[in-house]
XYZ file of C-alpha atoms in Angstrom:
585
model
C 37.097 -68.659 31.444
C 33.261 -69.865 32.214
C 35.661 -73.790 33.169
C 37.300 -70.995 35.134
C 34.367 -70.180 37.027
C 32.920 -73.556 37.374
C 36.125 -74.510 39.390
C 35.584 -71.914 41.714
C 32.103 -73.235 43.168
C 33.397 -76.855 42.397
C 36.948 -76.904 45.015
C 35.471 -76.172 48.035
C 33.379 -79.683 47.869
C 36.574 -81.617 45.634
C 38.232 -80.942 48.515
C 36.035 -83.101 50.513
C 36.312 -85.688 48.496
C 40.032 -87.968 49.152
C 39.419 -89.412 45.372
C 39.974 -85.634 43.887
C 43.034 -83.937 43.750
C 42.340 -79.969 44.080
C 46.248 -79.608 42.295
C 44.536 -81.285 38.980
C 42.450 -78.886 38.398
C 44.686 -76.089 39.038
C 46.841 -78.284 35.659
C 44.334 -78.289 33.446
C 43.295 -75.386 34.094
C 46.330 -73.784 33.157
C 46.549 -76.756 30.431
C 43.149 -75.160 28.740
C 44.668 -71.693 28.998
C 48.524 -72.537 27.450
C 45.772 -74.492 24.646
C 43.253 -72.048 23.649
C 46.219 -68.656 24.175
C 47.618 -70.344 20.856
C 44.096 -68.708 18.801
C 44.131 -66.300 20.383
C 47.353 -64.545 20.539
C 46.737 -64.093 17.264
C 44.272 -62.642 17.355
C 44.695 -59.839 20.093
C 48.139 -59.416 18.547
C 45.684 -58.464 14.908
C 43.444 -56.718 16.884
C 46.659 -54.506 18.109
C 47.750 -53.888 14.850
C 43.772 -53.044 13.375
C 43.735 -50.214 16.267
C 47.516 -48.411 15.973
C 46.464 -47.885 11.965
C 42.824 -47.166 12.600
C 44.263 -44.793 15.518
C 47.468 -43.990 14.492
C 48.869 -42.911 18.067
C 51.395 -41.279 18.236
C 54.649 -42.921 20.546
C 54.949 -40.664 22.809
C 53.961 -40.166 26.586
C 53.272 -36.268 26.773
C 50.467 -37.788 24.442
C 46.658 -38.192 25.735
C 46.350 -40.477 22.502
C 49.640 -42.954 23.874
C 47.616 -43.667 26.422
C 44.460 -44.217 25.428
C 46.136 -46.855 22.754
C 47.643 -48.866 25.889
C 44.083 -48.312 28.290
C 42.118 -50.294 24.544
C 45.232 -52.045 23.321
C 47.177 -53.311 26.535
C 43.849 -53.040 28.778
C 42.361 -56.029 27.871
C 45.021 -58.880 27.845
C 45.630 -57.460 31.062
C 41.899 -57.545 32.648
C 41.902 -61.136 30.918
C 44.818 -62.028 32.599
C 43.914 -61.495 35.962
C 40.450 -62.686 35.739
C 42.558 -65.792 34.758
C 45.110 -65.487 38.042
C 41.840 -64.397 40.286
C 40.008 -67.326 38.929
C 43.168 -69.999 40.006
C 43.819 -68.435 42.792
C 40.242 -68.991 43.418
C 40.738 -72.686 42.868
C 43.754 -72.300 45.340
C 41.853 -70.859 48.032
C 39.551 -73.419 47.818
C 41.629 -76.158 48.206
C 43.347 -74.415 51.044
C 40.240 -74.379 52.713
C 39.547 -77.302 52.366
C 43.241 -78.593 53.854
C 42.201 -77.839 57.195
C 39.368 -80.361 57.477
C 42.102 -83.452 55.082
C 45.260 -83.767 55.420
C 45.461 -85.804 52.597
C 44.800 -81.950 50.108
C 48.147 -81.297 48.802
C 49.922 -77.605 49.422
C 50.777 -76.057 45.662
C 52.438 -73.503 47.774
C 55.064 -72.553 44.374
C 52.177 -72.119 42.452
C 50.026 -69.928 44.744
C 53.355 -67.485 44.425
C 53.676 -67.284 40.446
C 50.476 -66.357 40.255
C 50.029 -63.620 43.468
C 52.768 -62.497 41.023
C 51.132 -62.233 37.759
C 48.240 -60.194 39.900
C 50.097 -57.941 41.190
C 51.570 -56.904 38.337
C 48.773 -56.518 35.668
C 46.922 -54.394 38.493
C 49.631 -52.015 39.100
C 50.125 -51.947 34.745
C 46.353 -51.109 35.136
C 46.288 -48.908 37.101
C 49.148 -47.123 36.278
C 47.605 -46.499 31.967
C 45.107 -44.877 33.862
C 45.966 -43.116 37.217
C 49.065 -41.570 35.955
C 47.891 -39.403 32.418
C 45.679 -37.827 34.972
C 48.158 -37.206 38.024
C 50.275 -35.688 35.634
C 47.574 -33.853 33.667
C 45.903 -33.066 36.720
C 49.083 -31.436 38.747
C 49.936 -29.001 35.383
C 46.206 -27.337 34.704
C 46.394 -23.801 34.456
C 45.095 -23.328 38.432
C 49.005 -24.123 39.911
C 50.426 -22.987 36.497
C 48.309 -19.582 35.481
C 51.117 -18.137 35.097
C 53.214 -20.321 32.335
C 50.089 -20.598 30.623
C 49.456 -16.640 30.330
C 53.176 -16.613 29.085
C 52.658 -18.553 26.510
C 51.990 -15.836 24.076
C 54.758 -13.211 23.972
C 53.152 -9.636 23.110
C 54.817 -6.596 22.571
C 52.180 -3.551 22.747
C 53.006 -0.893 19.414
C 50.585 1.556 18.264
C 48.267 2.361 14.871
C 51.478 2.490 12.806
C 52.353 -0.219 12.443
C 49.310 -1.400 10.793
C 50.046 -1.278 6.941
C 48.490 1.048 5.295
C 45.043 -0.362 3.141
C 46.101 -2.141 0.382
C 43.529 -3.347 -0.957
C 45.409 -5.760 -3.761
C 46.407 -7.287 -0.224
C 42.425 -7.189 1.540
C 41.438 -10.342 2.435
C 37.424 -8.923 1.723
C 36.095 -12.794 0.207
C 35.636 -14.844 2.899
C 35.586 -18.551 2.767
C 32.101 -19.341 2.856
C 32.223 -16.935 -0.424
C 35.248 -19.092 -1.643
C 33.656 -22.057 -0.964
C 30.601 -20.870 -3.322
C 33.230 -19.876 -6.018
C 34.645 -23.529 -5.767
C 31.421 -24.965 -5.830
C 30.545 -22.861 -9.336
C 33.922 -23.988 -11.018
C 34.169 -26.729 -10.094
C 31.126 -26.966 -11.476
C 31.732 -26.425 -14.423
C 34.631 -29.126 -14.281
C 32.025 -32.475 -16.240
C 34.670 -34.565 -17.031
C 35.721 -34.857 -13.482
C 33.281 -33.759 -11.068
C 31.464 -36.961 -10.842
C 35.261 -38.444 -9.863
C 36.281 -35.825 -7.399
C 34.339 -33.280 -4.756
C 36.148 -30.053 -3.770
C 37.621 -29.847 -0.040
C 36.090 -27.373 2.190
C 39.220 -26.655 3.893
C 39.543 -22.992 2.120
C 43.406 -22.302 4.044
C 43.827 -18.557 3.620
C 47.772 -17.817 2.353
C 49.602 -14.907 1.026
C 50.201 -15.994 -2.564
C 52.081 -13.709 -5.236
C 51.907 -10.847 -2.866
C 48.049 -11.178 -2.260
C 45.889 -13.286 -0.729
C 44.015 -16.328 -1.565
C 41.619 -19.199 0.141
C 43.137 -22.463 -1.430
C 41.575 -26.287 -1.628
C 42.746 -28.781 -2.790
C 39.990 -32.130 -4.433
C 39.115 -35.218 -2.448
C 38.508 -38.543 -4.060
C 34.451 -39.128 -4.416
C 33.813 -42.046 -2.554
C 35.829 -44.936 -2.385
C 34.768 -46.174 -5.369
C 35.761 -43.505 -7.046
C 39.705 -43.814 -5.042
C 40.232 -47.199 -6.639
C 39.322 -45.623 -10.425
C 41.661 -43.054 -9.941
C 43.836 -43.580 -7.142
C 46.858 -44.094 -9.538
C 46.934 -40.458 -11.029
C 46.273 -39.480 -7.635
C 44.384 -36.364 -7.418
C 44.672 -33.730 -10.141
C 43.544 -30.296 -9.620
C 43.430 -27.567 -6.452
C 41.152 -24.671 -6.404
C 43.013 -20.474 -6.241
C 40.056 -17.872 -4.764
C 42.048 -14.818 -5.002
C 40.183 -13.438 -1.679
C 40.186 -9.581 -2.778
C 38.192 -9.466 -5.977
C 36.784 -13.511 -6.180
C 38.239 -14.927 -9.690
C 38.630 -17.771 -9.107
C 40.904 -20.598 -10.625
C 40.729 -24.220 -11.701
C 44.686 -25.475 -11.516
C 45.626 -28.628 -13.435
C 48.794 -30.029 -12.431
C 50.092 -31.232 -15.104
C 49.892 -28.005 -16.599
C 52.643 -27.375 -13.397
C 54.323 -30.374 -15.066
C 53.060 -32.059 -11.856
C 51.661 -35.793 -11.327
C 48.501 -36.360 -9.030
C 48.502 -36.343 -5.436
C 48.320 -39.487 -3.929
C 48.594 -38.485 -0.551
C 45.463 -36.259 0.608
C 42.856 -37.241 3.494
C 40.663 -38.806 1.091
C 42.849 -41.543 1.025
C 42.710 -45.156 2.266
C 45.223 -47.347 3.533
C 48.658 -46.600 3.000
C 48.278 -43.613 0.808
C 46.133 -41.732 3.790
C 47.530 -38.487 4.027
C 47.628 -39.096 7.904
C 48.703 -42.577 7.946
C 51.624 -41.707 5.245
C 53.398 -38.887 8.224
C 52.332 -40.623 10.930
C 54.346 -43.501 9.902
C 57.194 -41.250 8.780
C 57.455 -40.072 12.504
C 55.673 -42.504 14.576
C 57.071 -40.462 17.844
C 55.091 -36.677 16.914
C 52.139 -35.115 17.990
C 50.218 -33.459 15.510
C 47.319 -32.672 15.017
C 44.941 -31.941 11.546
C 46.964 -30.782 7.753
C 46.576 -27.593 6.339
C 47.249 -27.411 2.692
C 48.903 -24.621 1.101
C 50.564 -23.748 -1.998
C 54.778 -22.576 -2.688
C 55.214 -19.382 -4.906
C 55.630 -21.694 -7.750
C 52.345 -23.491 -6.900
C 53.104 -26.504 -5.988
C 50.871 -28.409 -2.825
C 52.282 -29.448 0.387
C 50.482 -30.744 3.503
C 51.701 -28.842 6.694
C 51.194 -30.348 9.832
C 52.203 -29.066 12.629
C 53.798 -30.534 15.877
C 53.080 -30.067 19.105
C 54.058 -30.947 22.120
C 52.656 -30.874 26.448
C 53.617 -30.496 29.507
C 53.047 -33.740 31.474
C 49.792 -35.327 29.700
C 47.776 -33.748 27.156
C 48.426 -29.907 29.104
C 49.331 -26.462 28.201
C 50.034 -27.412 23.782
C 52.280 -25.721 22.274
C 53.646 -25.621 18.903
C 57.238 -27.638 18.177
C 57.490 -27.000 14.828
C 55.722 -28.242 11.022
C 55.887 -31.125 9.593
C 55.632 -30.577 5.409
C 55.038 -32.672 3.225
C 54.941 -33.152 -0.847
C 51.369 -35.147 -1.058
C 52.726 -36.386 -5.062
C 55.684 -37.613 -4.331
C 54.847 -39.142 -0.688
C 58.178 -36.866 1.192
C 57.670 -35.245 4.709
C 60.345 -32.932 5.997
C 60.382 -32.135 10.178
C 61.373 -28.416 10.726
C 61.453 -26.401 13.989
C 59.737 -23.411 14.721
C 61.956 -20.807 14.411
C 63.642 -22.610 10.988
C 60.411 -22.448 8.779
C 60.212 -21.702 4.840
C 58.953 -17.887 4.672
C 56.251 -19.715 1.774
C 54.511 -21.464 4.311
C 50.925 -19.281 6.421
C 49.755 -21.505 8.881
C 51.217 -23.111 11.423
C 50.203 -21.903 14.525
C 46.071 -22.750 13.983
C 43.378 -20.534 14.630
C 41.957 -22.411 17.964
C 45.306 -22.919 19.551
C 46.572 -18.709 19.150
C 42.855 -17.605 20.369
C 42.462 -19.867 23.515
C 47.334 -18.584 24.594
C 45.349 -15.475 23.382
C 42.536 -15.298 25.965
C 45.176 -17.212 29.129
C 47.551 -14.040 28.131
C 44.353 -11.623 29.301
C 42.968 -13.985 32.244
C 45.487 -15.301 33.913
C 48.172 -12.772 34.572
C 46.899 -11.853 38.144
C 46.281 -15.907 38.728
C 43.313 -18.261 37.886
C 41.182 -17.743 40.834
C 41.068 -14.069 40.141
C 40.306 -14.754 36.504
C 37.270 -16.444 37.557
C 36.092 -14.464 40.617
C 37.599 -11.250 41.001
C 38.380 -10.597 36.823
C 40.250 -8.076 37.694
C 42.120 -6.845 34.633
C 41.237 -9.840 33.105
C 40.529 -9.988 29.054
C 39.490 -11.831 26.611
C 39.143 -12.324 22.167
C 36.193 -11.100 21.045
C 33.435 -13.846 19.462
C 35.329 -14.356 15.528
C 38.662 -13.565 13.312
C 39.976 -12.302 10.263
C 42.974 -12.219 8.697
C 45.136 -9.606 7.275
C 48.128 -9.664 4.823
C 51.625 -7.846 6.552
C 54.863 -8.373 5.246
C 54.127 -11.690 3.131
C 52.373 -13.157 5.978
C 49.204 -13.759 6.830
C 48.252 -12.607 10.238
C 45.145 -13.353 12.363
C 43.437 -10.582 14.351
C 41.336 -10.486 16.859
C 40.159 -7.744 19.559
C 40.552 -7.713 23.093
C 37.426 -6.773 24.880
C 36.546 -7.101 28.190
C 35.771 -10.280 30.237
C 31.949 -8.439 31.257
C 31.267 -7.923 27.336
C 29.824 -4.651 26.301
C 29.730 -3.263 23.432
C 33.439 -1.904 22.675
C 36.680 -3.152 22.456
C 39.860 -2.364 24.808
C 42.161 -2.617 21.429
C 43.433 -4.951 19.107
C 45.621 -7.472 18.546
C 47.248 -9.495 15.348
C 49.636 -13.063 15.584
C 52.048 -14.154 12.764
C 50.612 -17.845 12.325
C 53.647 -18.372 10.760
C 56.468 -17.080 13.068
C 54.133 -16.318 16.440
C 54.601 -13.076 17.021
C 52.177 -11.061 18.989
C 51.563 -7.540 18.673
C 48.671 -5.525 20.942
C 46.890 -1.947 19.649
C 45.833 -0.576 22.413
C 43.237 1.683 20.369
C 39.815 1.740 22.149
C 35.976 1.371 20.684
C 33.806 -0.048 18.652
C 33.996 -4.328 18.777
C 33.045 -6.091 15.728
C 29.321 -7.023 16.589
C 28.487 -3.510 16.828
C 29.942 -2.214 13.505
C 28.038 -5.454 12.319
C 25.633 -4.338 13.661
C 25.746 -0.738 12.385
C 26.971 -1.074 9.241
C 23.133 -3.612 8.775
C 21.555 -1.237 10.387
C 22.519 1.232 7.320
C 21.253 -0.979 4.902
C 18.884 -2.070 7.182
C 15.955 -2.192 3.984
C 17.473 -4.573 2.128
C 18.122 -7.054 5.147
C 22.060 -7.945 4.691
C 23.866 -9.512 6.712
C 27.614 -8.432 7.776
C 30.572 -10.433 7.778
C 32.718 -10.930 10.148
C 35.207 -7.416 9.615
C 38.925 -7.186 9.092
C 40.701 -4.346 10.779
C 42.413 -1.628 7.818
C 44.349 1.516 8.234
C 42.981 3.804 6.758
C 44.822 6.957 6.215
C 46.041 6.645 9.817
C 42.673 5.572 10.839
C 41.568 2.237 12.334
C 38.360 1.249 10.595
C 36.442 -1.944 9.718
C 35.879 -3.186 6.659
C 33.133 -6.276 5.560
C 30.918 -7.260 3.489
C 27.222 -7.154 3.199
C 25.277 -10.711 2.182
C 21.762 -11.455 1.107
C 21.190 -15.227 0.730
C 25.039 -15.996 0.665
C 26.368 -13.635 -1.689
C 27.963 -10.536 -1.503
C 26.087 -7.699 -2.412
C 27.365 -4.739 -0.582
C 30.861 -3.498 1.200
C 30.992 -1.479 4.353
C 33.223 0.563 6.913
C 32.541 1.281 9.863
C 34.909 3.148 12.070
C 36.278 1.423 15.407
C 36.277 4.349 17.135
C 33.340 5.466 16.472
C 30.614 2.692 15.163
C 27.504 5.081 13.906
C 30.189 6.738 11.904
C 29.192 4.006 8.813
C 29.542 4.376 4.393
C 29.281 1.613 1.724
C 29.085 0.613 -1.922
C 27.446 -1.961 -4.159
C 29.380 -4.488 -4.877
C 29.817 -3.450 -8.371
C 31.649 -0.186 -7.033
C 35.627 -0.029 -6.020
C 36.799 -0.231 -2.950
C 38.783 3.465 -3.572
C 35.470 4.842 -4.244
C 33.891 3.039 -0.553
C 37.560 4.890 0.585
C 37.094 8.293 -0.203
C 33.634 7.933 1.148
C 34.082 7.304 4.921
C 37.278 9.971 4.256
C 34.568 11.589 4.253
C 32.549 10.212 7.052
C 35.132 10.663 9.213
C 35.371 14.561 7.810
C 39.251 14.573 7.443
C 42.254 12.660 7.187
C 42.190 11.802 11.535
C 39.372 11.117 13.392
C 41.531 12.921 15.851
C 40.137 16.658 15.979
C 41.415 19.135 17.768
C 38.582 21.074 20.755
C 39.644 23.358 20.028
C 38.585 23.449 16.363
C 34.549 22.399 17.491
C 31.762 25.320 17.929
C 28.702 25.206 18.542
C 25.460 26.596 17.799
C 21.481 26.871 17.030
C 20.197 27.650 13.422
C 16.918 27.954 12.045
C 16.707 26.308 8.488
C 16.108 28.157 5.196
C 16.409 25.551 3.452
C 18.341 22.364 2.478
C 19.778 20.887 -0.856
C 20.950 16.499 -0.899
C 24.183 15.461 -2.596
C 25.353 11.955 -3.616
C 29.208 12.072 -3.879
C 31.143 9.401 -4.779
C 28.790 6.760 -2.754
C 28.324 9.410 0.339
C 24.793 11.752 0.855
C 25.927 15.422 1.479
C 23.040 17.739 3.318
C 23.256 21.342 2.812
C 21.719 23.408 5.882
C 21.753 26.670 4.774
C 20.889 29.077 7.567
C 18.526 32.362 8.027
C 21.354 33.989 8.859
C 23.103 32.335 5.470
C 25.619 30.403 6.571
C 26.351 27.043 4.277
C 26.186 23.531 6.455
C 26.909 20.611 5.245
C 27.162 17.092 6.665
C 27.542 13.104 5.957
C 23.841 10.750 6.074
C 24.625 8.829 9.185
C 22.284 6.898 10.246
C 22.575 8.339 14.009
C 20.514 11.177 12.590
C 18.222 10.126 10.308
C 14.725 10.166 11.555
C 16.225 14.099 11.672
C 17.886 14.592 8.126
C 15.288 12.804 6.119
C 12.381 14.947 7.803
C 14.460 18.293 7.579
C 11.655 20.858 6.609
C 12.059 24.519 6.829
C 11.993 25.187 10.041
C 13.507 23.233 12.367
C 15.867 24.205 14.976
C 18.993 22.429 15.516
C 21.452 22.491 17.377
C 25.388 21.211 15.827
C 28.406 20.980 16.142
C 30.904 21.791 13.901
C 34.377 22.857 12.265
C 35.026 25.647 10.291
C 36.137 24.149 6.677
C 36.988 27.168 3.801
C 33.906 29.241 4.768
C 31.361 25.620 4.372
C 30.934 24.600 7.763
C 30.930 20.457 8.447
C 29.062 19.541 10.577
C 30.337 17.027 13.278
C 27.227 16.233 15.921
C 23.774 17.422 15.629
C 20.807 17.092 18.960
């Protein structure tokens, strides 16, 4: 190209010399391009192949990755052709300028037309691969299609009774961080493998064998270990029972299976993403999730997507199931996913759909400025097992953050079925703080809570941890976050449930207001009794009436220092002679 640029500056001066043939310069330039294209073309084809092999874009115009491939793959070629054509046209322009002074300068109009055509084609192609995806994305954004974005997910309103009564054999109380610790611990005991393989941090939440588990595969420990072990593949995966923390390293040979050769940590053609791309070149898919079927056979499930225009309004179309042992894969449409699978609609997309549904019902402008009726999901999510499927759970709160939820939402991660429960109450953050305050002398930190149905009551269930280790469990009323019950980690959840029901005061929180009575009492005696993990205060008044109240953090200053002669204003219900206090002022 330096030769071409030099010719531009010398062409005019050459035109003044009768012995200088400008056409000859053009011919030499074309010969130069043809000569070096013989060497550059193979290098360019090699570059294009390597780029595709690494980037793995789908041949699908809806995908932003496809247009990125065109820009960085074919863009350099178009730029080289454009610069070359502009160079030759520059020489021709200098020649034509010289012809005004020297009649002997030869006109090469046909060559000029050819290079003009090349210039135009290059400019149009560059404009298309850059501007088309930008325009298609721009005309399909939320600003112009708010209703479509809001309706990506169909949410039906249901009663809280749709949430099944809590079954602690199916309640995933062991969170992801604790699962990682348990998995690392069991892997550390496998001395023959610990130097060859690592444990993936994936830990997918699944429904398995009528309970809930987190599963994760082993991975190759670096490129050297990959080449050393690739012949046999990945030999095992880890399961963690999310209800009790029981952890197992499952060896595939014990299931009569070979090793997993097509995994994300493999390289070259055995890399999982590359294997799927070569089998499904036009599909748009995301990161795979590791799952096992009811027989323990491992699978990688890759959700497939489409967009409106280019990169706008992402939607799940189905999933690709790949057997990492054989490398065979099958594409299923969204409505025909095998029932044992759990994670087809990824968490991040579901949260985005829920937020759009709550914020864009009255248009984009309202979601930004007026914000009338705008709701969003709470600051986290968790999982519930229901009817053999895993459901994503999150709270629904006003866009103007406060300490309350307007309701709860559950979404089936396999079928996309969504339910909203309009039960107002405390949000998850308030419940977490309340549980932490209950054991503030220990300084434990709460995990993000899980919503459960406890005897018809919406209750948050959470772990209390110290340096990542579970020390206690807590239940907090989702209606009144000041009602808390806790147990140590070695006690049963049944004990925690009984304690919580005692704190709630009955099997149902919805007490008839006509049953409540108020009174001013003077304390004559007070006794503390611990029943099934809950501390109860029994108070005798000067009139010899007996009252009882469960210890709660909001009454801490009153109850801890309660003594004879203190006067309390209380609300209570009469329960077979022992009056149960519902409020103290």
